[in-house]
CSV table of C-alpha atoms in Angstrom, one decimal:
chain,number,residue,atom,x,y,z
A,22,MET,CA,53.2,-19.2,-33.7
A,23,MET,CA,53.3,-16.0,-31.7
A,24,ASP,CA,50.8,-15.7,-28.8
A,25,ALA,CA,47.7,-13.9,-29.8
A,26,SER,CA,47.0,-12.8,-26.2
A,27,SER,CA,50.1,-10.9,-25.3
A,28,GLY,CA,49.0,-7.7,-23.4
A,29,SER,CA,48.7,-4.2,-24.8
A,30,ILE,CA,50.4,-0.9,-25.0
A,31,THR,CA,48.3,0.2,-22.0
A,32,ASP,CA,50.4,-2.0,-19.8
A,33,VAL,CA,52.7,0.9,-19.7
A,34,VAL,CA,51.5,3.0,-16.8
A,35,GLY,CA,50.3,6.4,-18.0
A,36,VAL,CA,49.2,5.3,-21.4
A,37,LYS,CA,45.5,5.2,-22.5
A,38,VAL,CA,44.1,4.2,-25.8
A,39,GLY,CA,40.8,5.4,-27.3
A,40,GLN,CA,39.3,4.5,-30.6
A,41,PHE,CA,36.6,5.7,-33.0
A,42,THR,CA,35.3,3.4,-35.7
A,43,ASP,CA,33.1,4.5,-38.5
A,44,THR,CA,31.4,1.3,-39.7
A,45,ARG,CA,29.7,3.1,-42.7
A,46,ARG,CA,32.9,2.7,-44.8
A,47,PRO,CA,34.8,1.4,-42.6
A,48,THR,CA,37.5,3.7,-41.3
A,49,GLY,CA,38.5,5.2,-38.0
A,50,CYS,CA,41.2,6.5,-35.8
A,51,THR,CA,43.2,5.4,-32.7
A,52,VAL,CA,44.5,7.8,-30.1
A,53,VAL,CA,47.3,7.0,-27.7
A,54,LEU,CA,46.9,9.4,-24.8
A,55,VAL,CA,49.8,10.3,-22.4
A,56,GLU,CA,48.2,13.2,-20.5
A,57,ALA,CA,51.1,13.6,-18.1
A,58,GLY,CA,53.4,13.9,-21.1
A,59,ALA,CA,56.0,11.6,-22.6
A,60,VAL,CA,59.3,12.0,-24.3
A,61,ALA,CA,58.9,11.1,-27.9
A,62,GLY,CA,60.8,10.1,-31.0
A,63,VAL,CA,59.7,9.1,-34.5
A,64,ASP,CA,61.1,7.2,-37.5
A,65,VAL,CA,59.4,7.5,-40.9
A,66,ARG,CA,60.2,5.1,-43.7
A,67,GLY,CA,58.8,4.3,-47.1
A,68,GLY,CA,58.1,6.6,-49.9
A,69,ALA,CA,54.6,7.8,-49.2
A,70,PRO,CA,54.2,9.0,-45.6
A,71,GLY,CA,51.4,11.2,-44.3
A,72,THR,CA,52.2,12.8,-41.0
A,73,ARG,CA,51.7,15.8,-38.7
A,74,GLU,CA,54.1,17.3,-36.1
A,75,THR,CA,57.0,14.9,-36.8
A,76,ASP,CA,59.6,17.6,-37.2
A,77,LEU,CA,59.3,18.8,-33.6
A,78,LEU,CA,60.3,15.3,-32.5
A,79,TYR,CA,63.8,15.6,-33.9
A,80,PRO,CA,66.2,15.6,-31.0
A,81,ILE,CA,67.6,19.0,-31.7
A,82,ASN,CA,64.2,20.7,-31.5
A,83,LEU,CA,62.6,22.5,-28.5
A,84,VAL,CA,59.6,20.5,-27.4
A,85,GLN,CA,60.5,17.6,-25.2
A,86,GLN,CA,57.2,15.9,-24.6
A,87,VAL,CA,54.0,15.0,-26.4
A,88,HIS,CA,50.5,14.5,-24.9
A,89,ALA,CA,49.0,12.1,-27.5
A,90,VAL,CA,49.7,10.4,-30.8
A,91,VAL,CA,47.0,9.8,-33.4
A,92,LEU,CA,46.9,6.9,-35.9
A,93,SER,CA,44.2,7.4,-38.5
A,94,GLY,CA,42.7,6.1,-41.7
A,95,GLY,CA,41.4,8.4,-44.4
A,96,SER,CA,44.7,9.3,-46.0
A,97,ALA,CA,45.7,13.0,-45.7
A,98,PHE,CA,42.0,13.9,-44.8
A,99,GLY,CA,42.4,11.8,-41.7
A,100,LEU,CA,45.1,14.1,-40.2
A,101,ASP,CA,42.1,16.3,-39.2
A,102,ALA,CA,41.4,13.8,-36.4
A,103,ALA,CA,44.4,15.2,-34.5
A,104,SER,CA,42.6,18.6,-34.3
A,105,GLY,CA,39.9,17.0,-32.2
A,106,VAL,CA,42.5,15.5,-29.9
A,107,VAL,CA,44.1,19.0,-29.5
A,108,GLN,CA,40.7,20.4,-28.6
A,109,TYR,CA,40.1,17.6,-26.0
A,110,LEU,CA,43.5,18.2,-24.3
A,111,GLU,CA,43.1,22.0,-24.4
A,112,GLU,CA,39.8,21.8,-22.6
A,113,ARG,CA,41.6,20.0,-19.8
A,114,GLY,CA,44.5,22.3,-19.6
A,115,ILE,CA,47.0,19.8,-21.0
A,116,GLY,CA,49.8,20.9,-23.2
A,117,PHE,CA,53.1,22.7,-23.6
A,118,ASP,CA,53.4,25.6,-21.2
A,119,THR,CA,54.4,28.7,-23.0
A,120,ARG,CA,54.6,30.6,-19.6
A,121,LEU,CA,52.9,33.6,-21.2
A,122,PRO,CA,50.0,35.3,-19.4
A,123,ASN,CA,46.5,34.5,-20.9
A,124,VAL,CA,48.0,32.0,-23.3
A,125,PRO,CA,46.6,28.4,-23.0
A,126,LYS,CA,48.9,25.4,-22.8
A,127,VAL,CA,49.5,24.0,-26.3
A,128,PRO,CA,48.8,20.3,-26.7
A,129,ILE,CA,51.5,18.5,-28.7
A,130,VAL,CA,49.8,15.8,-30.9
A,131,PRO,CA,51.8,14.1,-33.6
A,132,ALA,CA,49.9,12.0,-36.1
A,133,ALA,CA,50.2,9.6,-39.0
A,134,ILE,CA,47.7,8.3,-41.5
A,135,LEU,CA,47.1,5.3,-43.8
A,136,PHE,CA,45.3,5.0,-47.0
A,137,ASP,CA,41.9,3.2,-46.9
A,138,LEU,CA,39.8,5.4,-49.2
A,139,GLN,CA,39.3,2.5,-51.6
A,140,LEU,CA,36.8,0.9,-49.3
A,141,GLY,CA,33.2,2.3,-49.5
A,142,ASP,CA,32.4,6.0,-49.8
A,143,PRO,CA,35.7,7.9,-49.8
A,144,SER,CA,33.9,11.1,-48.5
A,145,ILE,CA,33.6,9.3,-45.2
A,146,ARG,CA,36.8,9.7,-43.3
A,147,PRO,CA,38.0,10.5,-39.7
A,148,THR,CA,37.4,14.1,-38.7
A,149,GLY,CA,38.2,16.3,-35.7
A,150,GLU,CA,35.0,15.0,-34.1
A,151,SER,CA,36.3,11.5,-34.6
A,152,GLY,CA,39.5,12.3,-32.7
A,153,TYR,CA,37.6,13.9,-29.9
A,154,LYS,CA,35.3,10.9,-29.5
A,155,ALA,CA,38.3,8.6,-29.5
A,156,CYS,CA,39.7,10.7,-26.6
A,157,GLN,CA,36.4,10.4,-24.7
A,158,ALA,CA,36.6,6.6,-25.1
A,159,ALA,CA,40.3,6.4,-24.0
A,160,ARG,CA,40.9,3.9,-21.2
A,161,THR,CA,43.7,1.8,-19.6
A,162,GLY,CA,43.3,-1.9,-19.7
A,163,ALA,CA,42.4,-4.2,-22.6
A,164,VAL,CA,42.5,-2.7,-26.1
A,165,ALA,CA,40.1,-3.8,-28.9
A,166,GLN,CA,41.9,-5.3,-31.9
A,167,GLY,CA,41.1,-6.1,-35.5
A,168,ASN,CA,38.6,-4.0,-37.5
A,169,VAL,CA,38.7,-1.0,-35.1
A,170,GLY,CA,40.1,2.5,-35.0
A,171,ALA,CA,42.8,3.1,-37.5
A,172,GLY,CA,42.7,-0.5,-38.5
A,173,ALA,CA,39.0,-0.5,-39.5
A,174,GLY,CA,39.8,-0.2,-43.2
A,175,ALA,CA,43.3,-1.7,-43.2
A,176,THR,CA,44.2,-4.4,-45.8
A,177,VAL,CA,47.4,-6.3,-46.8
A,178,GLY,CA,48.8,-8.1,-49.7
A,179,LYS,CA,48.2,-5.6,-52.5
A,180,VAL,CA,51.4,-6.3,-54.4
A,181,LEU,CA,49.4,-7.9,-57.2
A,182,GLY,CA,46.5,-5.5,-57.0
A,183,PRO,CA,43.7,-4.7,-54.5
A,184,THR,CA,41.4,-7.5,-55.8
A,185,ARG,CA,44.0,-10.1,-54.5
A,186,ALA,CA,44.3,-8.5,-51.0
A,187,MET,CA,43.1,-9.6,-47.6
A,188,LYS,CA,41.8,-7.8,-44.5
A,189,ALA,CA,44.1,-6.8,-41.7
A,190,GLY,CA,43.5,-4.4,-38.8
A,191,LEU,CA,44.8,-3.0,-35.5
A,192,GLY,CA,47.0,-5.0,-33.1
A,193,THR,CA,48.7,-4.4,-29.8
A,194,ALA,CA,51.1,-6.3,-27.5
A,195,SER,CA,53.5,-5.7,-24.6
A,196,ILE,CA,56.5,-7.3,-22.8
A,197,ARG,CA,57.5,-6.8,-19.2
A,198,LEU,CA,61.2,-7.4,-18.4
A,199,ALA,CA,62.5,-8.8,-15.1
A,200,ASP,CA,63.7,-5.4,-14.0
A,201,GLY,CA,60.3,-3.9,-14.3
A,202,VAL,CA,60.7,-2.2,-17.7
A,203,VAL,CA,57.6,-2.5,-19.8
A,204,VAL,CA,57.5,-2.0,-23.6
A,205,GLY,CA,54.2,-2.0,-25.5
A,206,ALA,CA,53.2,-1.5,-29.1
A,207,ILE,CA,50.1,-0.7,-31.1
A,208,VAL,CA,50.0,-0.8,-34.9
A,209,ALA,CA,47.5,-0.4,-37.8
A,210,VAL,CA,48.7,-2.8,-40.5
A,211,ASN,CA,47.8,-1.6,-44.0
A,212,ALA,CA,50.8,-3.1,-45.9
A,213,TRP,CA,51.5,-3.4,-49.6
A,214,GLY,CA,53.2,-6.7,-48.7
A,215,GLN,CA,52.3,-10.0,-47.0
A,216,VAL,CA,52.4,-10.8,-43.3
A,217,SER,CA,54.1,-13.9,-41.8
A,218,ASP,CA,54.6,-15.2,-38.3
A,219,PRO,CA,58.3,-14.5,-37.5
A,220,VAL,CA,58.6,-17.5,-35.2
A,221,THR,CA,57.3,-20.2,-37.5
A,222,GLY,CA,57.6,-18.4,-40.9
A,223,ARG,CA,54.0,-19.3,-41.6
A,224,LEU,CA,52.3,-17.0,-44.1
A,225,LEU,CA,49.3,-15.5,-42.3
A,226,ALA,CA,47.8,-13.0,-44.8
A,227,GLY,CA,48.7,-11.5,-48.1
A,228,VAL,CA,48.2,-12.0,-51.8
A,229,ARG,CA,45.6,-14.5,-52.9
A,230,SER,CA,45.7,-16.5,-56.2
A,231,ALA,CA,43.8,-15.2,-59.2
A,232,ASP,CA,40.8,-17.3,-58.3
A,233,GLY,CA,40.9,-16.1,-54.7
A,234,GLN,CA,41.1,-19.7,-53.4
A,235,ARG,CA,44.7,-19.9,-52.4
A,236,LEU,CA,47.2,-17.9,-50.5
A,237,ILE,CA,50.4,-17.4,-52.5
A,238,ASN,CA,53.9,-16.4,-51.5
A,239,VAL,CA,54.3,-13.2,-53.5
A,240,ILE,CA,58.1,-13.0,-53.0
A,241,GLU,CA,58.4,-16.3,-54.8
A,242,GLN,CA,56.0,-15.1,-57.5
A,243,ILE,CA,58.1,-11.9,-58.0
A,244,LYS,CA,61.3,-14.0,-58.2
A,245,SER,CA,59.7,-16.2,-60.9
A,246,GLY,CA,58.9,-13.1,-63.0
A,247,VAL,CA,55.2,-12.5,-62.3
A,248,PRO,CA,54.6,-8.8,-63.1
A,249,MET,CA,53.4,-6.6,-60.2
A,250,GLU,CA,50.3,-4.5,-60.7
A,251,SER,CA,50.9,-0.8,-61.2
A,252,LEU,CA,49.5,1.0,-58.2
A,253,THR,CA,49.2,4.7,-57.3
A,254,GLU,CA,51.6,5.7,-54.6
A,255,GLY,CA,50.3,6.1,-51.1
A,256,GLN,CA,47.6,3.4,-51.1
A,257,ASN,CA,49.1,1.5,-48.2
A,258,THR,CA,51.2,2.3,-45.0
A,259,THR,CA,51.7,0.7,-41.6
A,260,ILE,CA,51.6,3.1,-38.7
A,261,GLY,CA,52.3,2.4,-35.0
A,262,VAL,CA,53.5,3.5,-31.6
A,263,VAL,CA,55.8,1.8,-29.1
A,264,ALA,CA,55.8,3.0,-25.5
A,265,THR,CA,57.9,2.3,-22.5
A,266,ASN,CA,58.0,3.2,-18.8
A,267,ALA,CA,61.8,3.7,-19.1
A,268,ALA,CA,63.3,7.2,-18.8
A,269,LEU,CA,64.7,8.1,-22.2
A,270,SER,CA,65.9,11.3,-23.9
A,271,LYS,CA,64.5,12.4,-27.3
A,272,SER,CA,67.6,11.0,-29.0
A,273,GLN,CA,67.1,7.6,-27.2
A,274,ALA,CA,63.4,7.5,-28.0
A,275,THR,CA,64.3,8.1,-31.7
A,276,VAL,CA,66.7,5.1,-31.6
A,277,VAL,CA,63.9,3.0,-30.1
A,278,ALA,CA,61.5,4.1,-32.9
A,279,GLN,CA,64.2,3.2,-35.5
A,280,MET,CA,64.8,-0.2,-34.0
A,281,ALA,CA,61.1,-0.9,-33.7
A,282,HIS,CA,60.9,-0.9,-37.5
A,283,ASP,CA,62.7,-4.2,-37.4
A,284,GLY,CA,59.5,-5.7,-36.1
A,285,LEU,CA,57.8,-4.6,-39.3
A,286,ALA,CA,60.6,-6.1,-41.4
A,287,ARG,CA,60.3,-9.4,-39.6
A,288,THR,CA,56.6,-9.7,-40.3
A,289,ILE,CA,55.8,-7.7,-43.5
A,290,ASN,CA,57.4,-8.4,-46.9
A,291,PRO,CA,57.9,-6.3,-48.9
A,292,VAL,CA,58.0,-3.4,-46.4
A,293,HIS,CA,59.2,0.2,-46.5
A,294,SER,CA,58.4,0.4,-50.2
A,295,PRO,CA,57.9,3.5,-52.3
A,296,LEU,CA,54.1,2.7,-51.9
A,297,ASP,CA,54.2,2.7,-48.1
A,298,GLY,CA,54.7,5.5,-45.6
A,299,ASP,CA,55.5,3.3,-42.6
A,300,THR,CA,55.8,5.4,-39.5
A,301,ILE,CA,56.6,4.4,-35.9
A,302,PHE,CA,56.5,6.8,-32.9
A,303,ALA,CA,58.2,6.0,-29.6
A,304,LEU,CA,57.0,7.2,-26.2
A,305,ALA,CA,58.9,7.1,-22.9
A,306,THR,CA,56.9,8.0,-19.7
A,307,GLY,CA,59.9,7.8,-17.4
A,308,ASP,CA,58.0,6.0,-14.5
A,309,HIS,CA,60.9,3.5,-14.3
A,310,PRO,CA,63.7,6.0,-13.7
A,311,GLU,CA,66.7,3.6,-13.3
A,312,PRO,CA,69.2,3.8,-16.2
A,313,VAL,CA,68.4,1.4,-19.0
A,314,ASN,CA,70.3,-0.1,-21.9
A,315,VAL,CA,68.7,1.7,-24.9
A,316,ALA,CA,69.8,-1.0,-27.3
A,317,LEU,CA,67.9,-3.6,-25.2
A,318,VAL,CA,64.8,-1.4,-25.0
A,319,GLY,CA,65.0,-1.1,-28.8
A,320,ALA,CA,65.4,-4.8,-29.3
A,321,ILE,CA,62.3,-5.5,-27.2
A,322,ALA,CA,60.4,-2.7,-29.1
A,323,ALA,CA,61.1,-4.6,-32.3
A,324,GLU,CA,59.9,-7.9,-30.7
A,325,VAL,CA,56.7,-6.4,-29.4
A,326,MET,CA,56.0,-4.5,-32.6
A,327,ALA,CA,56.3,-7.8,-34.5
A,328,GLN,CA,53.8,-9.4,-32.0
A,329,ALA,CA,51.4,-6.5,-32.5
A,330,VAL,CA,51.5,-6.9,-36.3
A,331,VAL,CA,50.7,-10.6,-36.0
A,332,ASN,CA,47.8,-9.7,-33.6
A,333,ALA,CA,46.5,-7.2,-36.1
A,334,VAL,CA,46.2,-9.9,-38.7
A,335,LEU,CA,44.9,-12.6,-36.3
A,336,HIS,CA,42.1,-10.4,-35.1
A,337,ALA,CA,41.0,-9.1,-38.5
A,338,GLU,CA,37.4,-9.8,-39.5
A,339,SER,CA,36.5,-10.4,-43.2
A,340,LEU,CA,34.8,-7.8,-45.3
A,341,PRO,CA,33.1,-8.6,-48.7
A,342,GLY,CA,35.9,-9.5,-51.1
A,343,LEU,CA,38.5,-9.3,-48.4
A,344,PRO,CA,38.9,-12.4,-46.3
A,345,GLY,CA,40.6,-12.2,-42.9
A,346,CYS,CA,43.1,-14.5,-41.3
A,347,LYS,CA,40.4,-16.4,-39.5
A,348,GLU,CA,39.4,-17.9,-42.9
A,349,ILE,CA,43.0,-19.0,-43.6
A,350,ALA,CA,42.1,-22.6,-42.9
A,351,SER,CA,40.1,-22.6,-46.1
A,352,TYR,CA,43.2,-21.6,-48.1
A,353,LEU,CA,46.0,-23.8,-49.3
A,354,LEU,CA,49.4,-22.2,-49.5
A,355,GLU,CA,50.6,-22.3,-53.1
A,356,SER,CA,54.3,-22.8,-53.4
């Protein structure tokens, strides 16, 4: 099995993570701060994305750097969390310099959301204040995982309906290469499909049997003709960020974001479905200025994203009716 203690995205110098968790529902948001700026790319897959400021990350567009990325619960309502991050950065004079007199710097803050409104009171969702508080809590060093931030209300294994699902959450990981390049990832796992360890193939979390007492391989069930429950689009979505200290262009960062999706494909099945809006951002701080092989950085990004997905499941705590991976010992895998 992958190692559950495998660093965090904050191992990339210049990256801070702050989180706000609203335990009333639960829901929350996670902010990846790069106050000195970072070159960024993005890759959006699946049929039900919810995003903000992704168009400006296209390589042909003007802005070269971002100052934060927001991952949030609350569906489209949760995009408001980014407004609080913009406020926080503006107050500190951080942002895109328009070079116009009496015009403040404009913080560039892309964001992506996941759907968690089915848990508790849907009127409780991340707000601008939530994003601001997450920024105030931002730190380097260890990052809390599991039922926190954007992962507070995250669930997996909804292919046969929400009553058969399990709890997931937020995970992070990092890898340091021999040449000093560091690649880290953070992800909120709210997938329609099931999650497996890519090393052992062991099913970690996903769809439970009708009596709730066994974990079933939903792909085998689908192949055998078991009908899938009809779900409203947009009730899922895995969202994440990969960061590196390598110096990359926007085009190269976009390639890294694209390749990082392979980490989702190795761990989540089905993934990138019409019911998911899976989105990965890539950040490059440039603190390691020597030329790098972008394909290798992308390959490591996929590896570290897969580790982060596994960590998101391993650290998840159960909620009523939604057992977490820590209860997996009480389940028998039904073939």
